[in-house]
Amino acid sequence: AQFLGHVNADARSPKTQCVIGVEQGAHVKPVAERIAQHRFFVFLALSLLRVPIAYSMSIVGLGGMLIVYPIDAAFKFIPTGIFTYTSNFTLAALPLFILMGTLAFYADLGKDAYDAAKAWFGRVPGGLGVATVYSSAIFGACSGSSLSSVAVFSKIAVPEMIRANYSKKLALGVVASSACLDVLIPPSILMVFY
């Protein structure tokens, strides 16, 4: 008998039918929808009880696996699933992005890129804003992360722009919007995941 897309050898046993609620010839979709709805409400209840999201997702996922699969198959699937999803070769680039962002931060690449862009565009009206966008793009191409770009340029560019009589809202808006540009410049962390 086929069960949720998998062939289950002991689907005819009373224990399996009692736990799962699937009989011969029954449709699988309504059962899967009920399981998903039940798991969603359990997750919502755990979230409202202020259980940390990582723990509540783990509880809901483990509970869902125990409902769908026999207990021995569920506990065999967990380590192999974790290994399969984390041993992806492209994920090896993520710690290297973090290392590159750390090196760029301590080498003052953000400050140097900002000074160079300020020298290029400082004479143009709105030159500090343009310099912030360009230097954030350079830093984002090195670090691959928009959050690190916001952290660096909120310390470097915002005080400079406030000293040059830019409004605080405009200075923070330029930094935040230029950091969103970083994920579009390859290589970025989001492109590695995609």
PDB file of C-alpha atoms in Angstrom:
ATOM      1  CA  ALA A   1       0.000   0.000   0.000  1.00  0.00           C
ATOM      2  CA  GLN A   2       1.220   3.469  -0.790  1.00  0.00           C
ATOM      3  CA  PHE A   3       1.400   5.884   2.108  1.00  0.00           C
ATOM      4  CA  LEU A   4       2.130   9.593   1.699  1.00  0.00           C
ATOM      5  CA  GLY A   5       4.237   8.947  -1.371  1.00  0.00           C
ATOM      6  CA  HIS A   6       6.252   6.148   0.234  1.00  0.00           C
ATOM      7  CA  VAL A   7       5.740   2.431   0.021  1.00  0.00           C
ATOM      8  CA  ASN A   8       4.960   1.115   3.475  1.00  0.00           C
ATOM      9  CA  ALA A   9       5.332  -2.619   3.910  1.00  0.00           C
ATOM     10  CA  ASP A  10       3.263  -2.921   7.077  1.00  0.00           C
ATOM     11  CA  ALA A  11       0.443  -0.524   6.114  1.00  0.00           C
ATOM     12  CA  ARG A  12      -2.041  -3.324   6.691  1.00  0.00           C
ATOM     13  CA  SER A  13      -1.095  -3.797  10.332  1.00  0.00           C
ATOM     14  CA  PRO A  14      -3.734  -2.567  12.820  1.00  0.00           C
ATOM     15  CA  LYS A  15      -1.169  -0.501  14.734  1.00  0.00           C
ATOM     16  CA  THR A  16      -0.155   1.485  11.658  1.00  0.00           C
ATOM     17  CA  GLN A  17      -3.750   2.027  10.572  1.00  0.00           C
ATOM     18  CA  CYS A  18      -4.705   3.174  14.056  1.00  0.00           C
ATOM     19  CA  VAL A  19      -1.865   5.675  14.338  1.00  0.00           C
ATOM     20  CA  ILE A  20      -2.065   6.979  10.808  1.00  0.00           C
ATOM     21  CA  GLY A  21      -5.759   6.620  10.117  1.00  0.00           C
ATOM     22  CA  VAL A  22      -5.304   5.338   6.563  1.00  0.00           C
ATOM     23  CA  GLU A  23      -7.208   2.339   5.318  1.00  0.00           C
ATOM     24  CA  GLN A  24      -6.980   0.520   2.019  1.00  0.00           C
ATOM     25  CA  GLY A  25      -8.181   2.760  -0.812  1.00  0.00           C
ATOM     26  CA  ALA A  26      -8.451   5.891   1.329  1.00  0.00           C
ATOM     27  CA  HIS A  27      -7.246   9.195  -0.059  1.00  0.00           C
ATOM     28  CA  VAL A  28      -3.957  10.440   1.354  1.00  0.00           C
ATOM     29  CA  LYS A  29      -4.449  14.174   0.779  1.00  0.00           C
ATOM     30  CA  PRO A  30      -7.070  14.795   3.513  1.00  0.00           C
ATOM     31  CA  VAL A  31      -4.892  12.967   6.057  1.00  0.00           C
ATOM     32  CA  ALA A  32      -1.829  14.983   5.063  1.00  0.00           C
ATOM     33  CA  GLU A  33      -3.808  18.209   5.306  1.00  0.00           C
ATOM     34  CA  ARG A  34      -5.081  17.317   8.784  1.00  0.00           C
ATOM     35  CA  ILE A  35      -1.549  16.482   9.927  1.00  0.00           C
ATOM     36  CA  ALA A  36      -0.245  19.792   8.534  1.00  0.00           C
ATOM     37  CA  GLN A  37      -3.043  21.778  10.168  1.00  0.00           C
ATOM     38  CA  HIS A  38      -2.501  20.032  13.486  1.00  0.00           C
ATOM     39  CA  ARG A  39       1.239  20.687  13.345  1.00  0.00           C
ATOM     40  CA  PHE A  40       0.633  24.359  12.490  1.00  0.00           C
ATOM     41  CA  PHE A  41      -1.643  24.854  15.481  1.00  0.00           C
ATOM     42  CA  VAL A  42       0.858  23.101  17.766  1.00  0.00           C
ATOM     43  CA  PHE A  43       3.577  25.446  16.474  1.00  0.00           C
ATOM     44  CA  LEU A  44       1.323  28.451  17.001  1.00  0.00           C
ATOM     45  CA  ALA A  45       0.503  27.340  20.554  1.00  0.00           C
ATOM     46  CA  LEU A  46       4.170  26.814  21.373  1.00  0.00           C
ATOM     47  CA  SER A  47       5.008  30.236  19.954  1.00  0.00           C
ATOM     48  CA  LEU A  48       2.301  31.865  22.051  1.00  0.00           C
ATOM     49  CA  LEU A  49       3.732  30.107  25.106  1.00  0.00           C
ATOM     50  CA  ARG A  50       7.036  31.865  24.274  1.00  0.00           C
ATOM     51  CA  VAL A  51       8.933  28.680  23.530  1.00  0.00           C
ATOM     52  CA  PRO A  52      11.963  29.620  21.381  1.00  0.00           C
ATOM     53  CA  ILE A  53      11.234  29.138  17.682  1.00  0.00           C
ATOM     54  CA  ALA A  54      14.067  26.662  17.162  1.00  0.00           C
ATOM     55  CA  TYR A  55      12.704  24.386  19.879  1.00  0.00           C
ATOM     56  CA  SER A  56       9.084  24.706  18.775  1.00  0.00           C
ATOM     57  CA  MET A  57       9.994  23.912  15.154  1.00  0.00           C
ATOM     58  CA  SER A  58      11.996  20.910  16.331  1.00  0.00           C
ATOM     59  CA  ILE A  59       9.118  19.650  18.453  1.00  0.00           C
ATOM     60  CA  VAL A  60       6.617  20.122  15.635  1.00  0.00           C
ATOM     61  CA  GLY A  61       8.887  18.488  13.046  1.00  0.00           C
ATOM     62  CA  LEU A  62       9.709  15.518  15.249  1.00  0.00           C
ATOM     63  CA  GLY A  63       6.053  15.096  16.177  1.00  0.00           C
ATOM     64  CA  GLY A  64       5.029  15.189  12.531  1.00  0.00           C
ATOM     65  CA  MET A  65       7.630  12.596  11.610  1.00  0.00           C
ATOM     66  CA  LEU A  66       6.460  10.343  14.435  1.00  0.00           C
ATOM     67  CA  ILE A  67       2.870  10.639  13.213  1.00  0.00           C
ATOM     68  CA  VAL A  68       3.743   9.813   9.606  1.00  0.00           C
ATOM     69  CA  TYR A  69       6.544   7.262   9.980  1.00  0.00           C
ATOM     70  CA  PRO A  70       7.151   4.438  12.438  1.00  0.00           C
ATOM     71  CA  ILE A  71       9.400   5.444  15.322  1.00  0.00           C
ATOM     72  CA  ASP A  72      12.456   3.494  14.145  1.00  0.00           C
ATOM     73  CA  ALA A  73      12.250   4.970  10.634  1.00  0.00           C
ATOM     74  CA  ALA A  74      11.816   8.495  12.025  1.00  0.00           C
ATOM     75  CA  PHE A  75      14.916   8.262  14.176  1.00  0.00           C
ATOM     76  CA  LYS A  76      16.912   6.781  11.285  1.00  0.00           C
ATOM     77  CA  PHE A  77      15.801   9.645   9.046  1.00  0.00           C
ATOM     78  CA  ILE A  78      16.857  12.477  11.378  1.00  0.00           C
ATOM     79  CA  PRO A  79      20.658  11.991  11.283  1.00  0.00           C
ATOM     80  CA  THR A  80      20.726  11.160   7.588  1.00  0.00           C
ATOM     81  CA  GLY A  81      18.516  14.152   6.784  1.00  0.00           C
ATOM     82  CA  ILE A  82      20.703  16.515   8.776  1.00  0.00           C
ATOM     83  CA  PHE A  83      23.835  15.157   7.102  1.00  0.00           C
ATOM     84  CA  THR A  84      22.300  15.336   3.626  1.00  0.00           C
ATOM     85  CA  TYR A  85      21.187  18.950   3.947  1.00  0.00           C
ATOM     86  CA  THR A  86      24.332  20.251   5.620  1.00  0.00           C
ATOM     87  CA  SER A  87      26.933  18.402   3.540  1.00  0.00           C
ATOM     88  CA  ASN A  88      26.046  20.373   0.430  1.00  0.00           C
ATOM     89  CA  PHE A  89      29.222  21.618  -1.273  1.00  0.00           C
ATOM     90  CA  THR A  90      27.895  25.089  -1.994  1.00  0.00           C
ATOM     91  CA  LEU A  91      27.286  25.743   1.717  1.00  0.00           C
ATOM     92  CA  ALA A  92      31.061  25.630   2.242  1.00  0.00           C
ATOM     93  CA  ALA A  93      31.160  29.167   0.850  1.00  0.00           C
ATOM     94  CA  LEU A  94      29.191  30.612   3.785  1.00  0.00           C
ATOM     95  CA  PRO A  95      31.940  30.430   6.437  1.00  0.00           C
ATOM     96  CA  LEU A  96      34.320  31.871   3.862  1.00  0.00           C
ATOM     97  CA  PHE A  97      31.959  34.824   3.328  1.00  0.00           C
ATOM     98  CA  ILE A  98      31.936  35.398   7.077  1.00  0.00           C
ATOM     99  CA  LEU A  99      35.736  35.224   7.125  1.00  0.00           C
ATOM    100  CA  MET A 100      35.985  37.667   4.208  1.00  0.00           C
ATOM    101  CA  GLY A 101      33.589  40.093   5.882  1.00  0.00           C
ATOM    102  CA  THR A 102      35.595  39.917   9.110  1.00  0.00           C
ATOM    103  CA  LEU A 103      38.861  40.516   7.269  1.00  0.00           C
ATOM    104  CA  ALA A 104      37.324  43.405   5.317  1.00  0.00           C
ATOM    105  CA  PHE A 105      36.053  44.938   8.560  1.00  0.00           C
ATOM    106  CA  TYR A 106      39.399  44.740  10.348  1.00  0.00           C
ATOM    107  CA  ALA A 107      41.320  45.903   7.270  1.00  0.00           C
ATOM    108  CA  ASP A 108      39.100  49.018   7.151  1.00  0.00           C
ATOM    109  CA  LEU A 109      37.934  48.197   3.635  1.00  0.00           C
ATOM    110  CA  GLY A 110      34.640  49.943   4.347  1.00  0.00           C
ATOM    111  CA  LYS A 111      36.380  53.145   5.443  1.00  0.00           C
ATOM    112  CA  ASP A 112      38.777  53.054   2.482  1.00  0.00           C
ATOM    113  CA  ALA A 113      35.960  52.395   0.005  1.00  0.00           C
ATOM    114  CA  TYR A 114      33.942  55.220   1.537  1.00  0.00           C
ATOM    115  CA  ASP A 115      36.882  57.640   1.355  1.00  0.00           C
ATOM    116  CA  ALA A 116      37.518  56.747  -2.290  1.00  0.00           C
ATOM    117  CA  ALA A 117      33.845  57.100  -3.244  1.00  0.00           C
ATOM    118  CA  LYS A 118      33.659  60.390  -1.327  1.00  0.00           C
ATOM    119  CA  ALA A 119      36.645  61.678  -3.291  1.00  0.00           C
ATOM    120  CA  TRP A 120      34.983  60.670  -6.570  1.00  0.00           C
ATOM    121  CA  PHE A 121      31.453  61.860  -5.869  1.00  0.00           C
ATOM    122  CA  GLY A 122      31.909  64.409  -3.077  1.00  0.00           C
ATOM    123  CA  ARG A 123      31.520  67.415  -5.387  1.00  0.00           C
ATOM    124  CA  VAL A 124      28.222  66.195  -6.855  1.00  0.00           C
ATOM    125  CA  PRO A 125      24.989  67.336  -5.167  1.00  0.00           C
ATOM    126  CA  GLY A 126      24.084  64.556  -2.759  1.00  0.00           C
ATOM    127  CA  GLY A 127      27.629  63.255  -3.134  1.00  0.00           C
ATOM    128  CA  LEU A 128      27.865  61.661   0.302  1.00  0.00           C
ATOM    129  CA  GLY A 129      24.708  59.656  -0.363  1.00  0.00           C
ATOM    130  CA  VAL A 130      26.064  58.513  -3.719  1.00  0.00           C
ATOM    131  CA  ALA A 131      29.413  57.719  -2.079  1.00  0.00           C
ATOM    132  CA  THR A 132      27.610  55.639   0.535  1.00  0.00           C
ATOM    133  CA  VAL A 133      25.795  53.628  -2.121  1.00  0.00           C
ATOM    134  CA  TYR A 134      28.951  52.948  -4.134  1.00  0.00           C
ATOM    135  CA  SER A 135      31.113  52.079  -1.140  1.00  0.00           C
ATOM    136  CA  SER A 136      28.386  49.817   0.216  1.00  0.00           C
ATOM    137  CA  ALA A 137      28.288  48.050  -3.149  1.00  0.00           C
ATOM    138  CA  ILE A 138      32.068  47.519  -3.034  1.00  0.00           C
ATOM    139  CA  PHE A 139      31.920  46.226   0.532  1.00  0.00           C
ATOM    140  CA  GLY A 140      28.920  44.041  -0.268  1.00  0.00           C
ATOM    141  CA  ALA A 141      30.759  42.445  -3.167  1.00  0.00           C
ATOM    142  CA  CYS A 142      33.504  41.459  -0.726  1.00  0.00           C
ATOM    143  CA  SER A 143      31.438  40.359   2.246  1.00  0.00           C
ATOM    144  CA  GLY A 144      28.317  39.011   0.513  1.00  0.00           C
ATOM    145  CA  SER A 145      26.072  40.093   3.376  1.00  0.00           C
ATOM    146  CA  SER A 146      23.739  43.064   3.619  1.00  0.00           C
ATOM    147  CA  LEU A 147      23.668  42.952   7.424  1.00  0.00           C
ATOM    148  CA  SER A 148      27.422  43.378   7.674  1.00  0.00           C
ATOM    149  CA  SER A 149      27.211  46.296   5.256  1.00  0.00           C
ATOM    150  CA  VAL A 150      24.581  47.993   7.424  1.00  0.00           C
ATOM    151  CA  ALA A 151      26.721  47.439  10.520  1.00  0.00           C
ATOM    152  CA  VAL A 152      29.818  48.933   8.887  1.00  0.00           C
ATOM    153  CA  PHE A 153      28.250  51.905   7.124  1.00  0.00           C
ATOM    154  CA  SER A 154      25.990  52.926   9.974  1.00  0.00           C
ATOM    155  CA  LYS A 155      29.220  53.553  11.905  1.00  0.00           C
ATOM    156  CA  ILE A 156      31.144  55.157   9.005  1.00  0.00           C
ATOM    157  CA  ALA A 157      28.737  56.968   6.699  1.00  0.00           C
ATOM    158  CA  VAL A 158      25.903  58.096   8.967  1.00  0.00           C
ATOM    159  CA  PRO A 159      28.052  60.355  11.218  1.00  0.00           C
ATOM    160  CA  GLU A 160      29.722  61.856   8.123  1.00  0.00           C
ATOM    161  CA  MET A 161      26.367  62.554   6.502  1.00  0.00           C
ATOM    162  CA  ILE A 162      24.941  64.087   9.701  1.00  0.00           C
ATOM    163  CA  ARG A 163      28.031  66.326   9.963  1.00  0.00           C
ATOM    164  CA  ALA A 164      27.361  67.455   6.374  1.00  0.00           C
ATOM    165  CA  ASN A 165      23.805  68.522   7.377  1.00  0.00           C
ATOM    166  CA  TYR A 166      21.961  65.540   5.942  1.00  0.00           C
ATOM    167  CA  SER A 167      18.867  64.652   7.925  1.00  0.00           C
ATOM    168  CA  LYS A 168      19.214  61.599  10.134  1.00  0.00           C
ATOM    169  CA  LYS A 169      16.295  59.877   8.368  1.00  0.00           C
ATOM    170  CA  LEU A 170      17.897  60.369   4.962  1.00  0.00           C
ATOM    171  CA  ALA A 171      21.288  59.129   6.164  1.00  0.00           C
ATOM    172  CA  LEU A 172      19.822  55.980   7.705  1.00  0.00           C
ATOM    173  CA  GLY A 173      17.600  55.428   4.661  1.00  0.00           C
ATOM    174  CA  VAL A 174      20.557  55.625   2.271  1.00  0.00           C
ATOM    175  CA  VAL A 175      22.532  53.115   4.346  1.00  0.00           C
ATOM    176  CA  ALA A 176      19.602  50.714   4.651  1.00  0.00           C
ATOM    177  CA  SER A 177      18.662  50.874   0.966  1.00  0.00           C
ATOM    178  CA  SER A 178      22.245  50.552  -0.243  1.00  0.00           C
ATOM    179  CA  ALA A 179      22.660  47.472   1.941  1.00  0.00           C
ATOM    180  CA  CYS A 180      19.715  45.869   0.149  1.00  0.00           C
ATOM    181  CA  LEU A 181      21.683  46.340  -3.054  1.00  0.00           C
ATOM    182  CA  ASP A 182      24.435  44.062  -1.708  1.00  0.00           C
ATOM    183  CA  VAL A 183      22.450  40.855  -2.119  1.00  0.00           C
ATOM    184  CA  LEU A 184      22.068  41.558  -5.834  1.00  0.00           C
ATOM    185  CA  ILE A 185      25.807  41.790  -6.475  1.00  0.00           C
ATOM    186  CA  PRO A 186      27.304  38.358  -7.060  1.00  0.00           C
ATOM    187  CA  PRO A 187      28.674  36.584  -5.145  1.00  0.00           C
ATOM    188  CA  SER A 188      26.291  37.017  -2.232  1.00  0.00           C
ATOM    189  CA  ILE A 189      25.080  34.659   0.468  1.00  0.00           C
ATOM    190  CA  LEU A 190      21.524  34.610  -0.884  1.00  0.00           C
ATOM    191  CA  MET A 191      22.763  33.698  -4.362  1.00  0.00           C
ATOM    192  CA  VAL A 192      24.736  30.813  -2.871  1.00  0.00           C
ATOM    193  CA  PHE A 193      21.559  29.510  -1.206  1.00  0.00           C
ATOM    194  CA  TYR A 194      19.487  30.014  -4.341  1.00  0.00           C
TER     195      TYR A 194
END
